[in-house]
C-alpha positions as a Markdown table, in Angstrom:
| # | Residue | x | y | z |
|---|---|---|---|---|
| 1 | Met | -5.5 | -49.2 | -22.9 |
| 2 | Lys | -2.4 | -47.4 | -24.1 |
| 3 | Thr | -2.6 | -44.0 | -25.7 |
| 4 | Val | -0.3 | -42.6 | -28.3 |
| 5 | Lys | 1.5 | -40.6 | -25.6 |
| 6 | Asp | 2.3 | -43.8 | -23.7 |
| 7 | Tyr | 4.4 | -45.0 | -26.7 |
| 8 | Ile | 6.6 | -41.9 | -26.7 |
| 9 | Arg | 9.9 | -42.1 | -24.9 |
| 10 | Thr | 11.4 | -39.0 | -23.2 |
| 11 | Ile | 15.2 | -38.6 | -23.2 |
| 12 | Pro | 16.5 | -35.9 | -20.8 |
| 13 | Asp | 19.3 | -33.6 | -21.9 |
| 14 | Phe | 19.3 | -34.5 | -25.6 |
| 15 | Pro | 20.5 | -33.1 | -27.9 |
| 16 | His | 21.6 | -30.4 | -25.3 |
| 17 | Glu | 21.4 | -30.1 | -21.6 |
| 18 | Gly | 18.0 | -28.9 | -20.4 |
| 19 | Ile | 16.1 | -30.3 | -23.4 |
| 20 | Met | 13.6 | -33.1 | -22.8 |
| 21 | Phe | 13.6 | -34.9 | -26.2 |
| 22 | Arg | 10.3 | -36.5 | -27.2 |
| 23 | Asp | 11.4 | -39.6 | -29.1 |
| 24 | Val | 8.6 | -40.8 | -31.4 |
| 25 | Thr | 10.7 | -43.7 | -32.8 |
| 26 | Thr | 9.4 | -45.9 | -30.0 |
| 27 | Leu | 5.9 | -45.1 | -31.3 |
| 28 | Phe | 6.9 | -45.8 | -34.9 |
| 29 | Ser | 8.5 | -49.2 | -34.0 |
| 30 | Asp | 5.3 | -50.5 | -32.3 |
| 31 | Pro | 2.7 | -51.7 | -34.9 |
| 32 | Arg | -0.3 | -51.0 | -32.7 |
| 33 | Gly | 1.0 | -47.6 | -31.6 |
| 34 | Phe | 1.9 | -46.6 | -35.1 |
| 35 | Arg | -1.4 | -47.7 | -36.5 |
| 36 | Met | -3.2 | -45.8 | -33.7 |
| 37 | Ala | -1.3 | -42.6 | -34.4 |
| 38 | Ile | -1.9 | -42.7 | -38.2 |
| 39 | Asp | -5.7 | -43.4 | -37.6 |
| 40 | Gln | -5.9 | -40.6 | -35.1 |
| 41 | Leu | -4.0 | -38.1 | -37.2 |
| 42 | Leu | -6.4 | -38.8 | -40.1 |
| 43 | His | -9.6 | -38.8 | -38.0 |
| 44 | Pro | -10.4 | -35.0 | -38.2 |
| 45 | Tyr | -10.0 | -35.0 | -42.0 |
| 46 | Ala | -12.4 | -37.9 | -42.7 |
| 47 | Gly | -14.5 | -37.1 | -45.7 |
| 48 | Glu | -12.4 | -34.0 | -46.5 |
| 49 | Arg | -10.7 | -33.8 | -49.9 |
| 50 | Ile | -6.9 | -34.3 | -49.6 |
| 51 | Asp | -4.9 | -34.5 | -52.8 |
| 52 | Arg | -1.4 | -34.6 | -51.4 |
| 53 | Val | 0.3 | -35.1 | -48.0 |
| 54 | Val | 3.3 | -32.8 | -47.3 |
| 55 | Gly | 5.8 | -34.2 | -44.8 |
| 56 | Leu | 8.3 | -31.9 | -43.0 |
| 57 | Glu | 11.8 | -33.2 | -42.6 |
| 58 | Ala | 12.6 | -35.6 | -41.2 |
| 59 | Arg | 10.1 | -37.6 | -39.1 |
| 60 | Gly | 7.3 | -36.0 | -41.1 |
| 61 | Phe | 8.4 | -38.2 | -44.0 |
| 62 | Ile | 7.6 | -41.3 | -42.0 |
| 63 | Leu | 4.2 | -40.0 | -41.0 |
| 64 | Gly | 3.5 | -38.4 | -44.4 |
| 65 | Gly | 4.3 | -41.6 | -46.3 |
| 66 | Ala | 2.0 | -43.7 | -44.1 |
| 67 | Ile | -0.8 | -41.2 | -44.3 |
| 68 | Ala | -0.5 | -40.7 | -48.1 |
| 69 | His | -0.6 | -44.5 | -48.5 |
| 70 | Gln | -3.7 | -44.7 | -46.3 |
| 71 | Leu | -5.5 | -42.0 | -48.4 |
| 72 | Ser | -4.1 | -43.3 | -51.7 |
| 73 | Val | -2.7 | -39.9 | -52.6 |
| 74 | Gly | 0.8 | -38.6 | -53.3 |
| 75 | Phe | 3.5 | -37.7 | -50.8 |
| 76 | Val | 5.6 | -34.5 | -51.1 |
| 77 | Pro | 8.7 | -33.9 | -48.9 |
| 78 | Val | 9.7 | -30.4 | -47.7 |
| 79 | Arg | 13.5 | -30.7 | -47.1 |
| 80 | Lys | 16.3 | -28.7 | -45.7 |
| 81 | Lys | 18.0 | -26.5 | -48.3 |
| 82 | Gly | 20.2 | -28.3 | -50.8 |
| 83 | Lys | 18.8 | -31.8 | -50.2 |
| 84 | Leu | 16.3 | -31.9 | -53.2 |
| 85 | Pro | 17.7 | -32.4 | -56.7 |
| 86 | Gly | 16.3 | -30.4 | -59.6 |
| 87 | Lys | 14.4 | -27.1 | -59.5 |
| 88 | Thr | 13.0 | -26.0 | -56.1 |
| 89 | Ile | 11.5 | -23.0 | -54.4 |
| 90 | Ala | 12.7 | -22.0 | -50.9 |
| 91 | Gln | 11.4 | -20.4 | -47.8 |
| 92 | Ser | 13.5 | -19.2 | -44.9 |
| 93 | Tyr | 12.3 | -18.9 | -41.3 |
| 94 | Thr | 13.8 | -17.8 | -38.0 |
| 95 | Leu | 15.3 | -20.1 | -35.4 |
| 96 | Glu | 16.1 | -19.2 | -31.8 |
| 97 | Tyr | 19.7 | -18.5 | -33.0 |
| 98 | Gly | 19.7 | -17.7 | -36.7 |
| 99 | Glu | 17.8 | -18.7 | -39.7 |
| 100 | Ala | 17.0 | -22.0 | -41.6 |
| 101 | Thr | 15.6 | -22.6 | -45.1 |
| 102 | Val | 13.4 | -25.4 | -46.4 |
| 103 | Glu | 12.6 | -26.3 | -50.1 |
| 104 | Ile | 10.1 | -28.1 | -52.2 |
| 105 | His | 10.2 | -29.1 | -55.8 |
| 106 | Asp | 8.7 | -26.3 | -58.0 |
| 107 | Asp | 6.4 | -28.9 | -59.7 |
| 108 | Ala | 5.4 | -30.9 | -56.6 |
| 109 | Leu | 1.9 | -29.4 | -56.3 |
| 110 | Gln | -0.6 | -28.1 | -58.7 |
| 111 | Pro | -2.8 | -25.0 | -58.2 |
| 112 | Gly | -6.0 | -25.9 | -56.4 |
| 113 | Glu | -4.8 | -29.1 | -54.8 |
| 114 | Lys | -5.7 | -29.7 | -51.2 |
| 115 | Val | -2.8 | -30.5 | -48.9 |
| 116 | Leu | -2.4 | -31.9 | -45.4 |
| 117 | Ile | 0.9 | -31.0 | -43.8 |
| 118 | Val | 2.3 | -33.5 | -41.2 |
| 119 | Asp | 5.2 | -33.7 | -38.8 |
| 120 | Asp | 6.0 | -35.5 | -35.6 |
| 121 | Leu | 6.3 | -32.4 | -33.2 |
| 122 | Leu | 5.0 | -28.8 | -33.1 |
| 123 | Ala | 7.2 | -26.5 | -31.1 |
| 124 | Thr | 7.4 | -22.8 | -32.3 |
| 125 | Gly | 5.7 | -23.5 | -35.6 |
| 126 | Gly | 8.5 | -22.0 | -37.7 |
| 127 | Thr | 9.1 | -25.0 | -39.9 |
| 128 | Cys | 5.4 | -25.6 | -40.5 |
| 129 | Glu | 4.8 | -21.9 | -41.3 |
| 130 | Ala | 7.6 | -22.1 | -43.9 |
| 131 | Gly | 5.9 | -25.3 | -45.3 |
| 132 | Ile | 2.6 | -23.5 | -45.5 |
| 133 | Lys | 4.2 | -20.7 | -47.4 |
| 134 | Leu | 5.8 | -23.1 | -49.9 |
| 135 | Val | 2.5 | -24.9 | -50.5 |
| 136 | Glu | 0.7 | -21.5 | -51.1 |
| 137 | Lys | 3.5 | -20.3 | -53.4 |
| 138 | Leu | 2.7 | -23.3 | -55.6 |
| 139 | Gly | -1.1 | -22.4 | -55.6 |
| 140 | Ala | -2.2 | -25.3 | -53.5 |
| 141 | Glu | -4.3 | -24.9 | -50.3 |
| 142 | Val | -3.5 | -26.3 | -46.9 |
| 143 | Val | -6.5 | -28.0 | -45.4 |
| 144 | Gly | -4.8 | -28.7 | -42.1 |
| 145 | Cys | -1.6 | -29.4 | -40.1 |
| 146 | Ala | -1.3 | -32.6 | -38.1 |
| 147 | Phe | 1.3 | -33.5 | -35.4 |
| 148 | Ile | 1.8 | -36.2 | -32.9 |
| 149 | Val | 3.2 | -34.0 | -30.2 |
| 150 | Asp | 2.5 | -30.4 | -29.2 |
| 151 | Leu | 4.8 | -28.4 | -26.9 |
| 152 | Pro | 2.2 | -25.7 | -26.1 |
| 153 | Glu | 4.6 | -23.5 | -24.1 |
| 154 | Leu | 6.5 | -22.8 | -27.3 |
| 155 | Gly | 3.4 | -21.3 | -29.1 |
| 156 | Gly | 3.4 | -23.1 | -32.4 |
| 157 | Arg | -0.3 | -23.9 | -32.3 |
| 158 | Lys | -1.2 | -20.3 | -31.7 |
| 159 | Leu | 1.0 | -19.2 | -34.6 |
| 160 | Leu | -0.5 | -21.7 | -37.0 |
| 161 | Glu | -4.1 | -20.9 | -35.9 |
| 162 | Ser | -3.4 | -17.2 | -36.3 |
| 163 | Leu | -2.6 | -18.0 | -40.0 |
| 164 | Gly | -6.1 | -19.6 | -40.2 |
| 165 | Met | -4.8 | -23.2 | -40.1 |
| 166 | Lys | -6.8 | -26.2 | -38.8 |
| 167 | Val | -4.3 | -27.7 | -36.3 |
| 168 | His | -4.6 | -31.2 | -34.9 |
| 169 | Met | -2.3 | -33.0 | -32.5 |
| 170 | Leu | -2.5 | -36.2 | -30.6 |
| 171 | Cys | -0.8 | -35.3 | -27.3 |
| 172 | Glu | 0.9 | -32.5 | -25.4 |
| 173 | Phe | 4.1 | -32.4 | -23.3 |
| 174 | Glu | 5.1 | -29.6 | -21.0 |
| 175 | Gly | 8.4 | -27.8 | -21.4 |
| 176 | Ala | 10.8 | -27.7 | -24.2 |
C-alpha cells in the first residue's frame, strides 16, 4: 500500500544546485494520494474545535482549502506582502539571506477563534512562526500546525514546538 511519501517526487538541483526539491504536486494530482493526505493531516485534530484554517502561501492554499471544506469552516490565506487587497497586518521574518514579510487581512479572524495552520513543507519554520504571530495579533488561537513534509535537519519542528505549538507532519525527508 502506498504512503503519502510515495506520491512525492524529488527533483534534484531545483530551484538551485544542491537543493532536493520535494514536489507535492504529484501528490495533489492523484485523487487517492490527495485524499489520504487530507485525512491524515486532519486525524490528530479529530474532535477538536477548529473555526478557521489558515493556509501559508502558496501550496498551503491548496491544502487549506481542502481541509476547510472537509471541516465546513472558513479558509484564510496568509500571503506575501502586497498580494492581499484592503487592510492587512504584516509580520516580517528572517530568511537565510535577508528578510521576508507576510500579511493577513485585519478582519480575517475574530478573537477567541481556534485556528489550524497548514502548509506543504516545514523547513526552518520562519514562515509558520510569522503566521502564528499574525493569528495571535488578531486575538485567535493556533490549535496546531500541520504539514505534509518535514525537513528535520532545518529545525522547524523544534522552533514551533518551542513556541508551544502542536506540530503534525506526514513524512520526513533528509537534507535540504
